[in-house]
Amino acid sequence: QVQLVESGGGLVQAGDSLRLSCAASGRVFGSYGMGWFRQAPGKDREFVAAIGYNNRNTNYANSVKGRFTISRDNTKNTVYLQMNSLKPEDTAVYYCAADYWGSGSTSAPPYEYWGQGTQVTVSS
């Protein structure tokens, strides 16, 4: 079992930056690929970024490529999402997820564990 807790969301203006954190507890963090997804009101949950368990592979949605960076610190059991140049369309609840031995999947089904989410609101 893995417990995931996101933090770092908030209300910012367009062009600002935020760093989301996802702290994991439970089983060995280094065995899990980690992903970030988001869900805006009235929309389906969508993939944002992912990083493989071995820290070698990263994947990004086209809409965030060049603006967002995913990273992980296995010594702290934490995955991060650095978000720069935020846009109003980035407004959503952001969720982190864990995929056992995952290599950074861009789709939701392989992810077995999910956090409760953190709200990011970007005003224009």
Coordinates of C-alpha atoms in Angstrom, one line a residue:
Q1 CA 0.0 0.0 0.0
V2 CA 1.2 3.5 -0.9
Q3 CA -0.2 6.7 0.5
L4 CA 0.2 9.9 -1.5
V5 CA -0.3 13.4 -0.3
E6 CA 0.0 16.4 -2.6
S7 CA 0.8 19.9 -1.5
G8 CA 1.8 23.2 -3.0
G9 CA -1.3 24.3 -4.9
G10 CA -2.8 27.7 -4.7
L11 CA -4.0 30.8 -6.4
V12 CA -1.6 32.5 -8.7
Q13 CA -1.6 34.9 -11.6
A14 CA -0.8 34.0 -15.2
G15 CA 2.9 33.9 -15.8
D16 CA 3.7 32.9 -12.2
S17 CA 5.2 29.6 -11.0
L18 CA 4.3 27.0 -8.5
R19 CA 6.0 23.8 -7.3
L20 CA 3.7 20.9 -6.4
S21 CA 5.0 18.2 -4.1
C22 CA 3.7 14.6 -3.6
A23 CA 5.0 12.8 -0.5
A24 CA 4.7 9.0 -0.5
S25 CA 4.6 6.7 2.4
G26 CA 4.3 2.9 2.6
R27 CA 6.2 0.7 0.3
V28 CA 9.5 1.4 -1.3
F29 CA 9.1 4.7 -3.2
G30 CA 12.0 3.9 -5.6
S31 CA 10.0 1.0 -7.1
Y32 CA 7.3 3.2 -8.4
G33 CA 6.9 5.3 -11.5
M34 CA 5.2 8.5 -10.6
G35 CA 2.7 10.6 -12.6
W36 CA 0.9 13.9 -12.3
F37 CA -2.6 14.2 -13.7
R38 CA -5.1 17.1 -13.6
Q39 CA -8.8 17.5 -13.8
A40 CA -10.5 20.8 -14.6
P41 CA -14.2 21.4 -13.8
G42 CA -16.4 19.7 -16.3
K43 CA -13.5 17.9 -18.0
D44 CA -12.0 14.5 -17.9
R45 CA -8.8 13.8 -16.0
E46 CA -5.8 14.3 -18.2
F47 CA -2.2 13.3 -18.1
V48 CA 0.4 16.1 -17.3
A49 CA 3.8 14.5 -16.6
A50 CA 5.4 11.3 -15.5
I51 CA 8.8 9.9 -14.4
G52 CA 10.0 6.4 -14.4
Y53 CA 10.9 4.4 -11.3
N54 CA 14.6 4.5 -12.3
N55 CA 14.5 8.3 -12.8
R56 CA 15.6 7.9 -16.5
N57 CA 12.3 8.4 -18.4
T58 CA 10.2 11.5 -18.3
N59 CA 7.1 12.2 -20.3
Y60 CA 5.0 15.4 -20.7
A61 CA 1.7 16.4 -22.2
N62 CA 2.2 18.6 -25.2
S63 CA 0.3 21.4 -23.4
V64 CA 2.9 21.6 -20.6
K65 CA 6.1 20.7 -22.4
G66 CA 8.7 23.3 -21.9
R67 CA 6.9 24.9 -19.0
F68 CA 6.5 22.0 -16.5
T69 CA 9.3 19.8 -15.1
I70 CA 8.8 16.6 -13.1
S71 CA 11.5 15.3 -10.8
R72 CA 11.8 13.0 -7.9
D73 CA 13.9 12.7 -4.7
N74 CA 13.9 9.1 -3.6
T75 CA 15.7 10.0 -0.4
K76 CA 12.7 12.1 0.6
N77 CA 10.0 9.8 -1.0
T78 CA 8.8 12.8 -2.9
V79 CA 8.0 13.7 -6.5
Y80 CA 7.8 17.3 -7.6
L81 CA 6.1 19.2 -10.4
Q82 CA 7.7 22.6 -11.2
M83 CA 5.2 24.7 -13.1
N84 CA 6.4 27.8 -14.8
S85 CA 4.7 30.3 -17.0
L86 CA 1.3 29.2 -15.7
K87 CA -1.8 29.9 -17.8
P88 CA -5.5 30.1 -16.9
E89 CA -6.0 26.9 -18.7
D90 CA -3.7 25.2 -16.2
T91 CA -6.4 25.7 -13.6
A92 CA -7.4 22.2 -12.3
V93 CA -7.1 19.8 -9.4
Y94 CA -3.7 18.1 -9.7
Y95 CA -3.3 14.5 -8.6
C96 CA -0.1 12.5 -8.2
A97 CA -0.2 8.7 -8.8
A98 CA 2.1 5.7 -8.4
D99 CA 2.7 2.8 -10.8
Y100 CA 4.6 -0.2 -9.5
W101 CA 7.8 -0.5 -11.6
G102 CA 6.4 2.0 -14.0
S103 CA 8.5 3.7 -16.6
G104 CA 6.5 6.9 -16.8
S105 CA 3.2 5.9 -18.3
T106 CA 1.1 8.7 -19.9
S107 CA -2.2 6.9 -19.3
A108 CA -4.1 6.5 -16.0
P109 CA -4.8 2.7 -15.9
P110 CA -1.4 1.5 -14.8
Y111 CA -1.4 3.8 -11.8
E112 CA -2.6 1.9 -8.8
Y113 CA -2.4 4.6 -6.1
W114 CA -3.7 8.1 -6.2
G115 CA -3.5 11.1 -3.9
Q116 CA -6.5 13.4 -3.0
G117 CA -5.4 16.2 -5.2
T118 CA -4.3 19.8 -4.7
Q119 CA -6.1 22.8 -6.3
V120 CA -4.2 25.1 -8.7
T121 CA -6.0 28.2 -9.9
V122 CA -4.4 30.6 -12.3
S123 CA -6.1 34.0 -12.8
S124 CA -5.7 36.0 -16.0

